[in-house]
mmCIF file of C-alpha atoms in Angstrom:
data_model
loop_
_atom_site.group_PDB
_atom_site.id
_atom_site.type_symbol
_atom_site.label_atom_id
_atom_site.label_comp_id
_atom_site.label_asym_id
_atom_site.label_seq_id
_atom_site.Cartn_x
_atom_site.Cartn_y
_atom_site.Cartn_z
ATOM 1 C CA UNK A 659 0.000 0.000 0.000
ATOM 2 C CA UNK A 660 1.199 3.853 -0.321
ATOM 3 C CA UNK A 661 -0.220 6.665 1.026
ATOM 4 C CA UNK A 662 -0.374 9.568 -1.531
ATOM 5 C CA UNK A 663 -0.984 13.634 -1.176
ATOM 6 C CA UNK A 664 -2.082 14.961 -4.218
ATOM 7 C CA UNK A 665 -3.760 17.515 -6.356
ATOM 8 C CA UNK A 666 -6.804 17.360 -8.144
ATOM 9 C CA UNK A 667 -8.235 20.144 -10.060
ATOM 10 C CA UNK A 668 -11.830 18.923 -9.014
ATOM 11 C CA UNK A 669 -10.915 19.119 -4.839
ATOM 12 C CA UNK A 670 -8.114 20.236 -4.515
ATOM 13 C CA UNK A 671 -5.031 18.543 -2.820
ATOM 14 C CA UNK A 672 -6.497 15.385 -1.113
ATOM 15 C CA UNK A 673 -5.078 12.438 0.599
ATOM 16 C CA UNK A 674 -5.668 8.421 -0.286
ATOM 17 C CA UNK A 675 -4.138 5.231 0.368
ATOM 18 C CA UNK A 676 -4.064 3.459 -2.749
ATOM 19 C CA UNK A 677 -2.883 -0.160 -4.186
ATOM 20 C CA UNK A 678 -0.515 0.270 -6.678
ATOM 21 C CA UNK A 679 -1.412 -2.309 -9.668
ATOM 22 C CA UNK A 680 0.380 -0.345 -12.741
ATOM 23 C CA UNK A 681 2.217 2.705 -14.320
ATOM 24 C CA UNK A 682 2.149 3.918 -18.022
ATOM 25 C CA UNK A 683 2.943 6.810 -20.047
ATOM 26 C CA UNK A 684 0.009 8.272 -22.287
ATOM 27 C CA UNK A 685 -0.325 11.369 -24.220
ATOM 28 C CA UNK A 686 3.301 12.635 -22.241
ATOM 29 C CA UNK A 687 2.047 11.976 -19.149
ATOM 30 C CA UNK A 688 2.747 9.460 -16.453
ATOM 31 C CA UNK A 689 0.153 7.524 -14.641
ATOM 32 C CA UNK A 690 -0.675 5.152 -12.239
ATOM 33 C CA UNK A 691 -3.150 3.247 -11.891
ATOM 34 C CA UNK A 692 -4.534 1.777 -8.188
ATOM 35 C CA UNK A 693 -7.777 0.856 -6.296
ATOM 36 C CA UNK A 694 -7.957 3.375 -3.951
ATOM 37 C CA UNK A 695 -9.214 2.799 -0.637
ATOM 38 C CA UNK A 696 -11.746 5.727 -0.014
ATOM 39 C CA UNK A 697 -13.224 5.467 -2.947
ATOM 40 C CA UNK A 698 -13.226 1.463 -3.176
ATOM 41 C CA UNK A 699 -12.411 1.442 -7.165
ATOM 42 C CA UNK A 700 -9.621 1.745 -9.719
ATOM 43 C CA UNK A 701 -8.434 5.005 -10.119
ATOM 44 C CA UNK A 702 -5.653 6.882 -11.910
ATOM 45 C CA UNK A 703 -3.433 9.090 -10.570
ATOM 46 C CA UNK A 704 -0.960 11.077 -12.963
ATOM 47 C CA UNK A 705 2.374 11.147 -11.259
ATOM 48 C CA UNK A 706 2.558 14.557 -11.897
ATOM 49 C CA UNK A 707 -0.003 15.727 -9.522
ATOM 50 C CA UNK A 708 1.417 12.906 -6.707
ATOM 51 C CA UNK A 709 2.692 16.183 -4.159
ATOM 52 C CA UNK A 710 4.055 13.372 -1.516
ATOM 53 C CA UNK A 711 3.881 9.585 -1.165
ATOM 54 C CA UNK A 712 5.305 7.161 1.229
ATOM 55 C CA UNK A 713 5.465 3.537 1.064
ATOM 56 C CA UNK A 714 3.468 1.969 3.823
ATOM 57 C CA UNK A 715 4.298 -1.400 5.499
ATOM 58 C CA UNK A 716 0.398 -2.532 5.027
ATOM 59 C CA UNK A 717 0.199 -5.302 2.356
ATOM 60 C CA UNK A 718 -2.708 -5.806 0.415
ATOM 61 C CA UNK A 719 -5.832 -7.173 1.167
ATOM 62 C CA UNK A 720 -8.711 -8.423 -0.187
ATOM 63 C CA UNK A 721 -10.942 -5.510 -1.573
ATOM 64 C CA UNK A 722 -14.498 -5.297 -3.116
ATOM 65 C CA UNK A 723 -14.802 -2.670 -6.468
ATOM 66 C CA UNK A 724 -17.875 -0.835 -6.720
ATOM 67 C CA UNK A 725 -19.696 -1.994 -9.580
#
């Protein structure tokens, strides 16, 4: 798991804890994408925007995604 701080145009700088499953690079941008805990889905976070991270000592669990 990682804890993130970051900025979103919509609400401004925000904080998750999110489960890294990938990164890629689209359109010159760098993303990742994660289910993220508060919102209990798949989400995409572009790196640039990431403001601080840390890399927690929680592994994964199991995790339900909206539907």
């Amino acid at each position: 798991k990682v804890y993130i701080k970051f900025f979103s145009n919509e609400s401004g700088v925000s904080e998750r804890v999110i489960h890294p499953a990938e990164m890629f690079y689209y359109l010159d941008e760098w993303y990742v994408a994660a289910f993220c805990e508060k919102k209990k889905a798949i989400r995409l976070f572009k790196l640039n925007d990431i403001l601080d991270y840390k890399v927690l000592n929680e592994k994964y669990e199991n995790f339900e995604i909206k539907k």
